[in-house]
PDB file of C-alpha atoms and ligand atoms in Angstrom:
ATOM      1  CA  MET A   1      94.506 126.060 138.968  1.00 66.00           C
ATOM      2  CA  ASN A   2      97.934 127.341 137.966  1.00 79.00           C
ATOM      3  CA  TYR A   3     100.259 124.379 137.917  1.00 87.00           C
ATOM      4  CA  THR A   4     103.932 125.015 138.527  1.00 89.00           C
ATOM      5  CA  VAL A   5     106.807 122.901 137.207  1.00 90.00           C
ATOM      6  CA  LYS A   6     107.466 121.933 140.825  1.00 93.00           C
ATOM      7  CA  MET A   7     104.000 120.392 141.083  1.00 94.00           C
ATOM      8  CA  MET A   8     104.559 118.417 137.895  1.00 94.00           C
ATOM      9  CA  GLN A   9     107.972 117.287 139.137  1.00 96.00           C
ATOM     10  CA  GLU A  10     106.459 116.128 142.425  1.00 96.00           C
ATOM     11  CA  ALA A  11     103.902 114.050 140.512  1.00 97.00           C
ATOM     12  CA  ALA A  12     106.619 112.598 138.247  1.00 97.00           C
ATOM     13  CA  GLU A  13     108.942 111.855 141.184  1.00 97.00           C
ATOM     14  CA  TYR A  14     106.201 109.959 142.978  1.00 97.00           C
ATOM     15  CA  ILE A  15     105.442 107.858 139.877  1.00 97.00           C
ATOM     16  CA  LYS A  16     109.182 107.186 139.368  1.00 96.00           C
ATOM     17  CA  SER A  17     109.454 105.986 142.958  1.00 97.00           C
ATOM     18  CA  GLN A  18     106.802 103.334 142.243  1.00 95.00           C
ATOM     19  CA  ILE A  19     108.186 101.866 139.011  1.00 95.00           C
ATOM     20  CA  SER A  20     111.346 100.167 137.868  1.00 93.00           C
ATOM     21  CA  ILE A  21     111.028 100.577 134.093  1.00 93.00           C
ATOM     22  CA  GLN A  22     111.339 103.591 131.836  1.00 93.00           C
ATOM     23  CA  PRO A  23     108.010 103.972 129.979  1.00 95.00           C
ATOM     24  CA  GLU A  24     108.507 105.006 126.349  1.00 94.00           C
ATOM     25  CA  VAL A  25     104.987 105.498 125.057  1.00 96.00           C
ATOM     26  CA  GLY A  26     102.072 107.156 126.859  1.00 96.00           C
ATOM     27  CA  LEU A  27      98.572 105.923 126.014  1.00 96.00           C
ATOM     28  CA  ILE A  28      95.404 107.919 126.572  1.00 94.00           C
ATOM     29  CA  LEU A  29      92.482 105.764 125.556  1.00 89.00           C
ATOM     30  CA  GLY A  30      88.951 106.824 124.668  1.00 83.00           C
ATOM     31  CA  SER A  31      85.588 105.400 125.740  1.00 71.00           C
ATOM     32  CA  GLY A  32      85.608 101.614 125.821  1.00 70.00           C
ATOM     33  CA  LEU A  33      89.282 101.132 124.963  1.00 76.00           C
ATOM     34  CA  GLY A  34      90.569 101.585 128.502  1.00 75.00           C
ATOM     35  CA  VAL A  35      90.466  97.787 128.808  1.00 79.00           C
ATOM     36  CA  LEU A  36      93.774  97.721 126.960  1.00 88.00           C
ATOM     37  CA  GLY A  37      95.249  98.760 130.291  1.00 86.00           C
ATOM     38  CA  ASP A  38      94.243  95.329 131.631  1.00 87.00           C
ATOM     39  CA  ASP A  39      96.524  93.634 129.068  1.00 91.00           C
ATOM     40  CA  VAL A  40      99.644  95.419 130.296  1.00 94.00           C
ATOM     41  CA  GLU A  41     102.222  92.908 131.510  1.00 93.00           C
ATOM     42  CA  ASN A  42     104.142  93.219 134.764  1.00 94.00           C
ATOM     43  CA  ALA A  43     101.819  96.099 135.524  1.00 95.00           C
ATOM     44  CA  VAL A  44     102.227  98.576 138.324  1.00 96.00           C
ATOM     45  CA  ARG A  45      98.926 100.372 138.977  1.00 95.00           C
ATOM     46  CA  ILE A  46      98.964 103.777 140.595  1.00 96.00           C
ATOM     47  CA  PRO A  47      95.604 105.346 141.566  1.00 93.00           C
ATOM     48  CA  TYR A  48      95.403 109.001 140.558  1.00 93.00           C
ATOM     49  CA  GLN A  49      94.519 109.939 144.116  1.00 92.00           C
ATOM     50  CA  ASP A  50      97.938 108.727 145.332  1.00 95.00           C
ATOM     51  CA  ILE A  51      99.847 110.991 142.921  1.00 96.00           C
ATOM     52  CA  PRO A  52     100.559 114.495 144.218  1.00 96.00           C
ATOM     53  CA  HIS A  53      98.479 117.173 142.395  1.00 94.00           C
ATOM     54  CA  PHE A  54      97.013 114.667 139.907  1.00 92.00           C
ATOM     55  CA  PRO A  55      93.423 115.463 138.891  1.00 89.00           C
ATOM     56  CA  LEU A  56      90.744 112.931 139.833  1.00 83.00           C
ATOM     57  CA  SER A  57      88.186 111.562 137.421  1.00 75.00           C
ATOM     58  CA  THR A  58      84.572 112.580 138.043  1.00 69.00           C
ATOM     59  CA  VAL A  59      83.212 109.213 136.904  1.00 61.00           C
ATOM     60  CA  VAL A  60      81.659 107.640 139.997  1.00 51.00           C
ATOM     61  CA  GLY A  61      83.537 104.546 141.159  1.00 50.00           C
ATOM     62  CA  HIS A  62      86.467 105.160 138.811  1.00 58.00           C
ATOM     63  CA  ALA A  63      88.910 107.635 140.250  1.00 60.00           C
ATOM     64  CA  GLY A  64      91.290 106.540 137.496  1.00 88.00           C
ATOM     65  CA  GLN A  65      94.737 104.996 137.568  1.00 91.00           C
ATOM     66  CA  LEU A  66      97.995 104.805 135.697  1.00 94.00           C
ATOM     67  CA  VAL A  67      99.033 101.388 134.484  1.00 95.00           C
ATOM     68  CA  ILE A  68     102.752 101.057 133.829  1.00 97.00           C
ATOM     69  CA  GLY A  69     104.334  97.966 132.328  1.00 96.00           C
ATOM     70  CA  THR A  70     104.846  96.465 128.887  1.00 95.00           C
ATOM     71  CA  LEU A  71     102.490  95.927 125.960  1.00 95.00           C
ATOM     72  CA  LYS A  72     103.912  93.766 123.178  1.00 93.00           C
ATOM     73  CA  GLY A  73     107.299  94.219 124.774  1.00 92.00           C
ATOM     74  CA  ARG A  74     107.206  98.009 124.674  1.00 94.00           C
ATOM     75  CA  PRO A  75     107.326  99.884 128.002  1.00 95.00           C
ATOM     76  CA  VAL A  76     104.138 101.942 128.267  1.00 96.00           C
ATOM     77  CA  MET A  77     102.196 104.110 130.644  1.00 97.00           C
ATOM     78  CA  VAL A  78      98.419 103.852 130.174  1.00 95.00           C
ATOM     79  CA  MET A  79      96.042 106.419 131.618  1.00 94.00           C
ATOM     80  CA  GLN A  80      92.937 104.490 132.641  1.00 89.00           C
ATOM     81  CA  GLY A  81      90.540 107.391 132.995  1.00 84.00           C
ATOM     82  CA  ARG A  82      90.956 110.668 131.176  1.00 87.00           C
ATOM     83  CA  PHE A  83      89.689 114.213 131.696  1.00 91.00           C
ATOM     84  CA  HIS A  84      87.286 116.157 129.488  1.00 90.00           C
ATOM     85  CA  PHE A  85      86.551 119.869 129.276  1.00 91.00           C
ATOM     86  CA  TYR A  86      82.807 119.173 129.540  1.00 90.00           C
ATOM     87  CA  GLU A  87      83.340 117.600 132.966  1.00 89.00           C
ATOM     88  CA  GLY A  88      84.381 121.031 134.216  1.00 89.00           C
ATOM     89  CA  TYR A  89      88.175 120.651 134.100  1.00 91.00           C
ATOM     90  CA  SER A  90      90.167 123.540 132.731  1.00 91.00           C
ATOM     91  CA  MET A  91      92.254 122.816 129.653  1.00 93.00           C
ATOM     92  CA  GLN A  92      95.350 123.234 131.816  1.00 93.00           C
ATOM     93  CA  VAL A  93      94.225 120.418 134.105  1.00 93.00           C
ATOM     94  CA  ILE A  94      93.644 118.164 131.075  1.00 93.00           C
ATOM     95  CA  GLY A  95      97.189 118.877 129.881  1.00 94.00           C
ATOM     96  CA  PHE A  96      98.790 118.190 133.298  1.00 96.00           C
ATOM     97  CA  PRO A  97      99.194 114.388 132.968  1.00 96.00           C
ATOM     98  CA  VAL A  98     100.822 114.818 129.551  1.00 97.00           C
ATOM     99  CA  ARG A  99     103.435 117.142 131.012  1.00 96.00           C
ATOM    100  CA  VAL A 100     104.036 114.646 133.785  1.00 97.00           C
ATOM    101  CA  MET A 101     104.575 111.997 131.070  1.00 96.00           C
ATOM    102  CA  LYS A 102     107.175 114.232 129.473  1.00 95.00           C
ATOM    103  CA  LEU A 103     108.978 114.685 132.809  1.00 96.00           C
ATOM    104  CA  LEU A 104     109.043 110.895 133.108  1.00 95.00           C
ATOM    105  CA  GLY A 105     110.998 110.738 129.856  1.00 94.00           C
ATOM    106  CA  ILE A 106     108.086 109.684 127.638  1.00 94.00           C
ATOM    107  CA  GLU A 107     108.689 111.011 124.131  1.00 94.00           C
ATOM    108  CA  SER A 108     105.613 109.778 122.303  1.00 95.00           C
ATOM    109  CA  MET A 109     101.930 109.362 122.911  1.00 96.00           C
ATOM    110  CA  ILE A 110      99.068 107.359 121.424  1.00 96.00           C
ATOM    111  CA  VAL A 111      95.710 108.988 121.913  1.00 97.00           C
ATOM    112  CA  THR A 112      92.377 107.492 120.895  1.00 94.00           C
ATOM    113  CA  ASN A 113      88.788 108.685 121.020  1.00 93.00           C
ATOM    114  CA  ALA A 114      85.203 108.069 119.988  1.00 92.00           C
ATOM    115  CA  ALA A 115      84.043 110.537 117.337  1.00 95.00           C
ATOM    116  CA  GLY A 116      81.100 111.403 115.148  1.00 96.00           C
ATOM    117  CA  GLY A 117      81.676 111.086 111.413  1.00 97.00           C
ATOM    118  CA  CYS A 118      81.262 114.391 109.526  1.00 97.00           C
ATOM    119  CA  ASN A 119      82.566 112.967 106.272  1.00 98.00           C
ATOM    120  CA  PRO A 120      79.526 111.388 104.581  1.00 97.00           C
ATOM    121  CA  LYS A 121      81.751 108.662 103.075  1.00 97.00           C
ATOM    122  CA  PHE A 122      82.552 107.345 106.552  1.00 97.00           C
ATOM    123  CA  ASN A 123      80.615 104.608 108.343  1.00 95.00           C
ATOM    124  CA  PRO A 124      80.132 103.853 112.030  1.00 94.00           C
ATOM    125  CA  GLY A 125      82.852 101.404 113.044  1.00 93.00           C
ATOM    126  CA  ASP A 126      85.540 103.018 110.829  1.00 96.00           C
ATOM    127  CA  LEU A 127      88.872 103.803 112.444  1.00 96.00           C
ATOM    128  CA  MET A 128      90.503 107.077 111.378  1.00 97.00           C
ATOM    129  CA  ILE A 129      94.099 108.197 111.653  1.00 98.00           C
ATOM    130  CA  ILE A 130      93.962 111.820 112.752  1.00 98.00           C
ATOM    131  CA  THR A 131      96.119 113.841 110.361  1.00 98.00           C
ATOM    132  CA  ASP A 132      95.294 117.263 111.799  1.00 98.00           C
ATOM    133  CA  HIS A 133      92.767 118.978 114.024  1.00 97.00           C
ATOM    134  CA  ILE A 134      90.580 122.046 114.303  1.00 96.00           C
ATOM    135  CA  LYS A 135      90.086 123.726 117.633  1.00 93.00           C
ATOM    136  CA  PHE A 136      87.893 126.768 118.077  1.00 81.00           C
ATOM    137  CA  PHE A 137      88.524 129.788 120.217  1.00 68.00           C
ATOM    138  CA  ASP A 138      88.018 128.231 123.615  1.00 75.00           C
ATOM    139  CA  GLU A 139      90.799 128.066 126.177  1.00 87.00           C
ATOM    140  CA  SER A 140      94.176 126.538 125.291  1.00 93.00           C
ATOM    141  CA  PRO A 141      95.985 124.268 127.769  1.00 93.00           C
ATOM    142  CA  LEU A 142      98.976 126.583 127.223  1.00 94.00           C
ATOM    143  CA  ARG A 143      97.102 129.769 128.207  1.00 91.00           C
ATOM    144  CA  GLY A 144      98.775 131.659 131.040  1.00 89.00           C
ATOM    145  CA  PRO A 145     102.472 132.011 131.807  1.00 89.00           C
ATOM    146  CA  ASN A 146     104.512 129.845 129.443  1.00 93.00           C
ATOM    147  CA  ILE A 147     106.584 127.096 131.027  1.00 91.00           C
ATOM    148  CA  ASP A 148     109.772 127.423 129.015  1.00 91.00           C
ATOM    149  CA  GLU A 149     111.081 124.073 130.288  1.00 90.00           C
ATOM    150  CA  PHE A 150     108.483 122.393 128.058  1.00 92.00           C
ATOM    151  CA  GLY A 151     108.503 124.547 124.969  1.00 93.00           C
ATOM    152  CA  PRO A 152     108.244 128.035 123.500  1.00 92.00           C
ATOM    153  CA  ARG A 153     105.439 130.537 124.068  1.00 94.00           C
ATOM    154  CA  PHE A 154     104.291 130.263 120.457  1.00 92.00           C
ATOM    155  CA  ASN A 155     104.738 126.626 119.599  1.00 92.00           C
ATOM    156  CA  ASP A 156     104.733 125.157 116.135  1.00 93.00           C
ATOM    157  CA  MET A 157     101.637 123.105 115.291  1.00 94.00           C
ATOM    158  CA  SER A 158     102.453 122.407 111.645  1.00 94.00           C
ATOM    159  CA  GLU A 159     102.658 118.621 112.219  1.00 94.00           C
ATOM    160  CA  PRO A 160     100.625 117.956 115.364  1.00 96.00           C
ATOM    161  CA  TYR A 161     100.205 114.269 114.485  1.00 96.00           C
ATOM    162  CA  THR A 162     103.446 112.587 113.484  1.00 94.00           C
ATOM    163  CA  LYS A 163     103.085 111.414 109.923  1.00 93.00           C
ATOM    164  CA  LYS A 164     105.537 108.524 110.368  1.00 93.00           C
ATOM    165  CA  LEU A 165     103.407 107.102 113.172  1.00 94.00           C
ATOM    166  CA  GLY A 166     100.194 107.426 111.140  1.00 95.00           C
ATOM    167  CA  ASP A 167     101.896 105.629 108.256  1.00 94.00           C
ATOM    168  CA  LEU A 168     103.035 102.882 110.627  1.00 94.00           C
ATOM    169  CA  ALA A 169      99.431 102.391 111.830  1.00 96.00           C
ATOM    170  CA  ILE A 170      98.202 102.168 108.230  1.00 96.00           C
ATOM    171  CA  ARG A 171     100.838  99.499 107.449  1.00 94.00           C
ATOM    172  CA  VAL A 172      99.962  97.526 110.574  1.00 95.00           C
ATOM    173  CA  ALA A 173      96.210  97.650 109.794  1.00 96.00           C
ATOM    174  CA  LYS A 174      96.877  96.406 106.268  1.00 96.00           C
ATOM    175  CA  LYS A 175      98.841  93.460 107.660  1.00 95.00           C
ATOM    176  CA  LEU A 176      95.962  92.710 110.018  1.00 95.00           C
ATOM    177  CA  GLY A 177      93.535  92.763 107.099  1.00 95.00           C
ATOM    178  CA  PHE A 178      91.626  96.024 107.411  1.00 95.00           C
ATOM    179  CA  SER A 179      92.017  99.578 106.195  1.00 94.00           C
ATOM    180  CA  LEU A 180      91.990 102.862 108.044  1.00 97.00           C
ATOM    181  CA  ARG A 181      90.495 106.233 107.175  1.00 97.00           C
ATOM    182  CA  LYS A 182      92.551 109.391 107.418  1.00 98.00           C
ATOM    183  CA  GLY A 183      91.111 112.732 108.355  1.00 98.00           C
ATOM    184  CA  ILE A 184      90.774 115.917 110.352  1.00 98.00           C
ATOM    185  CA  TYR A 185      89.326 115.878 113.858  1.00 98.00           C
ATOM    186  CA  ALA A 186      87.338 118.879 115.094  1.00 97.00           C
ATOM    187  CA  HIS A 187      87.213 119.484 118.828  1.00 96.00           C
ATOM    188  CA  MET A 188      83.909 120.722 120.238  1.00 95.00           C
ATOM    189  CA  ALA A 189      83.485 121.520 123.913  1.00 91.00           C
ATOM    190  CA  GLY A 190      80.334 119.426 124.504  1.00 88.00           C
ATOM    191  CA  PRO A 191      78.657 117.999 126.473  1.00 92.00           C
ATOM    192  CA  SER A 192      75.771 118.494 124.023  1.00 94.00           C
ATOM    193  CA  PHE A 193      76.262 116.727 120.743  1.00 95.00           C
ATOM    194  CA  GLU A 194      76.483 119.242 117.915  1.00 96.00           C
ATOM    195  CA  THR A 195      73.513 120.634 116.002  1.00 96.00           C
ATOM    196  CA  PRO A 196      73.110 119.763 112.291  1.00 96.00           C
ATOM    197  CA  ALA A 197      74.042 123.384 111.461  1.00 97.00           C
ATOM    198  CA  GLU A 198      77.264 123.063 113.467  1.00 96.00           C
ATOM    199  CA  ILE A 199      78.099 119.855 111.627  1.00 97.00           C
ATOM    200  CA  ARG A 200      77.495 121.547 108.259  1.00 97.00           C
ATOM    201  CA  MET A 201      79.843 124.323 109.407  1.00 96.00           C
ATOM    202  CA  LEU A 202      82.499 121.763 110.384  1.00 97.00           C
ATOM    203  CA  GLN A 203      82.133 120.031 107.004  1.00 98.00           C
ATOM    204  CA  VAL A 204      82.665 123.348 105.209  1.00 97.00           C
ATOM    205  CA  LEU A 205      85.797 123.837 107.321  1.00 96.00           C
ATOM    206  CA  GLY A 206      87.132 120.451 106.252  1.00 97.00           C
ATOM    207  CA  ALA A 207      86.479 118.321 109.335  1.00 98.00           C
ATOM    208  CA  ASP A 208      86.040 114.579 108.838  1.00 98.00           C
ATOM    209  CA  ALA A 209      85.225 113.738 112.451  1.00 98.00           C
ATOM    210  CA  VAL A 210      84.079 115.559 115.575  1.00 97.00           C
ATOM    211  CA  GLY A 211      84.605 114.836 119.253  1.00 96.00           C
ATOM    212  CA  MET A 212      85.054 116.273 122.718  1.00 93.00           C
ATOM    213  CA  SER A 213      88.559 115.154 123.718  1.00 93.00           C
ATOM    214  CA  THR A 214      92.128 114.627 122.520  1.00 96.00           C
ATOM    215  CA  VAL A 215      93.016 118.121 121.301  1.00 97.00           C
ATOM    216  CA  PRO A 216      94.022 119.588 124.697  1.00 96.00           C
ATOM    217  CA  GLU A 217      96.276 116.592 125.380  1.00 97.00           C
ATOM    218  CA  VAL A 218      97.795 116.811 121.906  1.00 97.00           C
ATOM    219  CA  ILE A 219      98.529 120.543 122.224  1.00 97.00           C
ATOM    220  CA  SER A 220     100.317 119.889 125.521  1.00 96.00           C
ATOM    221  CA  ALA A 221     102.267 116.995 124.008  1.00 96.00           C
ATOM    222  CA  VAL A 222     103.332 118.894 120.897  1.00 96.00           C
ATOM    223  CA  HIS A 223     104.372 121.906 122.985  1.00 96.00           C
ATOM    224  CA  SER A 224     106.821 119.683 124.844  1.00 95.00           C
ATOM    225  CA  GLY A 225     108.170 118.074 121.669  1.00 93.00           C
ATOM    226  CA  MET A 226     106.404 114.731 121.941  1.00 94.00           C
ATOM    227  CA  LYS A 227     105.434 112.671 118.888  1.00 94.00           C
ATOM    228  CA  VAL A 228     101.743 111.845 118.603  1.00 96.00           C
ATOM    229  CA  LEU A 229      99.654 109.111 117.022  1.00 96.00           C
ATOM    230  CA  GLY A 230      95.933 109.924 117.169  1.00 97.00           C
ATOM    231  CA  ILE A 231      93.178 107.501 116.170  1.00 97.00           C
ATOM    232  CA  SER A 232      89.419 108.104 116.195  1.00 96.00           C
ATOM    233  CA  CYS A 233      86.773 105.421 116.248  1.00 93.00           C
ATOM    234  CA  ILE A 234      83.812 106.705 114.241  1.00 95.00           C
ATOM    235  CA  THR A 235      81.031 105.559 116.542  1.00 93.00           C
ATOM    236  CA  ASN A 236      78.130 107.329 114.813  1.00 94.00           C
ATOM    237  CA  MET A 237      77.410 109.665 111.953  1.00 96.00           C
ATOM    238  CA  ALA A 238      77.411 113.275 113.202  1.00 97.00           C
ATOM    239  CA  ALA A 239      74.134 115.132 113.783  1.00 95.00           C
ATOM    240  CA  GLY A 240      71.925 115.738 110.758  1.00 94.00           C
ATOM    241  CA  ILE A 241      73.746 113.354 108.398  1.00 95.00           C
ATOM    242  CA  LEU A 242      71.286 110.523 108.982  1.00 92.00           C
ATOM    243  CA  ASP A 243      67.665 111.167 109.769  1.00 85.00           C
ATOM    244  CA  GLN A 244      67.960 109.940 113.352  1.00 87.00           C
ATOM    245  CA  PRO A 245      68.797 111.304 116.807  1.00 87.00           C
ATOM    246  CA  LEU A 246      72.191 110.748 118.480  1.00 90.00           C
ATOM    247  CA  ASN A 247      72.713 109.083 121.802  1.00 83.00           C
ATOM    248  CA  HIS A 248      75.563 107.977 124.001  1.00 85.00           C
ATOM    249  CA  GLU A 249      74.417 104.345 123.929  1.00 84.00           C
ATOM    250  CA  GLU A 250      75.131 104.183 120.200  1.00 83.00           C
ATOM    251  CA  VAL A 251      78.605 105.589 120.848  1.00 82.00           C
ATOM    252  CA  LEU A 252      79.271 102.904 123.459  1.00 84.00           C
ATOM    253  CA  GLU A 253      77.767 100.098 121.338  1.00 83.00           C
ATOM    254  CA  THR A 254      79.857 100.858 118.251  1.00 86.00           C
ATOM    255  CA  GLY A 255      82.910 101.374 120.448  1.00 81.00           C
ATOM    256  CA  ALA A 256      82.387  97.918 121.969  1.00 84.00           C
ATOM    257  CA  MET A 257      81.901  96.353 118.520  1.00 88.00           C
ATOM    258  CA  VAL A 258      85.279  97.492 117.220  1.00 89.00           C
ATOM    259  CA  ARG A 259      87.107  97.273 120.526  1.00 88.00           C
ATOM    260  CA  ASP A 260      89.033  94.113 119.651  1.00 90.00           C
ATOM    261  CA  THR A 261      90.060  95.394 116.210  1.00 92.00           C
ATOM    262  CA  PHE A 262      91.104  98.692 117.755  1.00 92.00           C
ATOM    263  CA  ALA A 263      93.091  96.914 120.491  1.00 92.00           C
ATOM    264  CA  SER A 264      94.851  94.676 117.942  1.00 94.00           C
ATOM    265  CA  LEU A 265      95.805  97.767 115.945  1.00 95.00           C
ATOM    266  CA  ILE A 266      97.327  99.514 118.966  1.00 95.00           C
ATOM    267  CA  LYS A 267      99.192  96.368 119.999  1.00 95.00           C
ATOM    268  CA  GLY A 268     100.403  95.809 116.436  1.00 95.00           C
ATOM    269  CA  VAL A 269     101.654  99.375 116.277  1.00 95.00           C
ATOM    270  CA  LEU A 270     103.505  98.973 119.583  1.00 95.00           C
ATOM    271  CA  ALA A 271     105.039  95.694 118.391  1.00 93.00           C
ATOM    272  CA  GLU A 272     106.409  97.446 115.304  1.00 90.00           C
ATOM    273  CA  TRP A 273     107.315 100.653 117.110  1.00 85.00           C
ATOM    274  CA  ASP A 274     110.777  99.465 116.436  1.00 73.00           C
ATOM    275  CA  ASP A 275     114.104 101.072 116.776  1.00 53.00           C
ATOM    276  CA  ILE A 276     113.767 102.568 113.306  1.00 48.00           C
ATOM    277  CA  VAL A 277     110.884 104.761 114.477  1.00 59.00           C
ATOM    278  CA  VAL A 278     112.644 105.660 117.714  1.00 57.00           C
ATOM    279  CA  TYR A 279     115.953 106.191 115.910  1.00 52.00           C
ATOM    280  CA  SER A 280     114.492 108.445 113.223  1.00 57.00           C
ATOM    281  CA  MET A 281     112.756 110.569 115.858  1.00 60.00           C
ATOM    282  CA  ASN A 282     115.922 111.023 117.901  1.00 57.00           C
ATOM    283  CA  HIS A 283     117.821 111.733 114.727  1.00 56.00           C
ATOM    284  CA  GLU A 284     115.325 114.413 113.686  1.00 60.00           C
ATOM    285  CA  ARG A 285     115.440 116.003 117.113  1.00 58.00           C
ATOM    286  CA  LYS A 286     119.222 116.120 117.149  1.00 59.00           C
ATOM    287  CA  LYS A 287     119.174 117.687 113.685  1.00 58.00           C
ATOM    288  CA  GLN A 288     116.743 120.358 114.883  1.00 63.00           C
ATOM    289  CA  GLU A 289     118.759 121.043 118.027  1.00 63.00           C
ATOM    290  CA  SER A 290     121.995 121.513 116.119  1.00 61.00           C
ATOM    291  CA  SER A 291     120.468 123.789 113.468  1.00 59.00           C
TER     292      SER A 291
HETATM  293  N1  HPA B   1      79.966 114.428 118.471  1.00 56.61           N
HETATM  294  C1  HPA B   1      80.844 114.726 119.458  1.00 56.61           C
HETATM  295  N2  HPA B   1      81.485 113.807 120.157  1.00 56.61           N
HETATM  296  C2  HPA B   1      81.258 112.516 119.855  1.00 56.61           C
HETATM  297  C3  HPA B   1      80.344 112.134 118.852  1.00 56.61           C
HETATM  298  C4  HPA B   1      79.663 113.146 118.122  1.00 56.61           C
HETATM  299  O1  HPA B   1      78.854 112.886 117.218  1.00 56.61           O
HETATM  300  N3  HPA B   1      80.356 110.776 118.808  1.00 56.61           N
HETATM  301  C5  HPA B   1      81.244 110.363 119.757  1.00 56.61           C
HETATM  302  N4  HPA B   1      81.790 111.410 120.396  1.00 56.61           N
END
C-alpha cells in the first residue's frame, strides 16, 4: 500500500467533519491500557471502518475506534486499537494514523506499550520512560517516496523522545508517590518472543526493554515534527533472565495489575501538560524555523 497525501487528507477531513474540538495530544495505548479511552469526556467515537483509507484492526470483534474528547481538560484523540508489524501490516500502514493526527493539527503524542525487561535491575510492574530506541534493519515506515509535506528524506532522530515530556512524567509520578525507570526500548518484529541469545545481544547493545510496537509510530511522528512521550510497562523479564518460560497471559496479568497506576500517570501528565510545555515547544519550533 502506497499512501498518498490525498488519502491522508481525506481521512483527516472526515475526522474533522465529525468533531468540534481541536485535539492537541494523540494517545496510542498498549495492551490493557486502551480502557483510558473510556474515561474521555464529551467523547466522539469514530470506528476505523468509517474513516476513508484507515486500516482495520485484525483483533476479532474490535475493529478499533478513535475516541476524541477531553482527558483532564486536555483535548485528546485516543486510538483504541493499534496496529502491529507481526499482524501483517506494513510499517507504512502502522505510520498512517500518526500522519493523519499530524494533519489534524496534533503536535504531540503519548505512546505506551507492554515490554519485556532486559535490564536485570528491572522488575515486572515497573514503568519506564523511553529515552531512546533501537530498531533493526527491517522496513521503515518512511521507506519509499518521501512525503516532503511531513518532513525531510533523511530525518533527524537525535531526540526521538522529547526529554521535557519524560521529565514531566517523572515529576508527576513522584507527586503521585511512585518512581519511574528510564531506558532504551528495542523493537523486535515478533510475534515470537525473543530467544535468550537475542536478549543477551540486546543487553550488549544497551537495551533496557524489548517489545513489538511503538517504534514505527514514533518514527512517523518524529519525521513530521511531533513531540513524543513514550512509556513502557515492564510486564515480564525478557527471555532467559529468569529460569521460566514466557507467555502472553503473564503480559496481560501484569498489565492489568498496574493499569490504574499507569492510567493515573497519563492523566496526571495531561493535567500538567500546561501552557509552559506547549509554549516551550512552539518557541523551540519557531527558533528552528527562523534559523
Ligand atoms: N518481548 C517482546 N515483546 C513483549 C515482551 C517481551 O518479552 N513482553 C511484552 N511484550
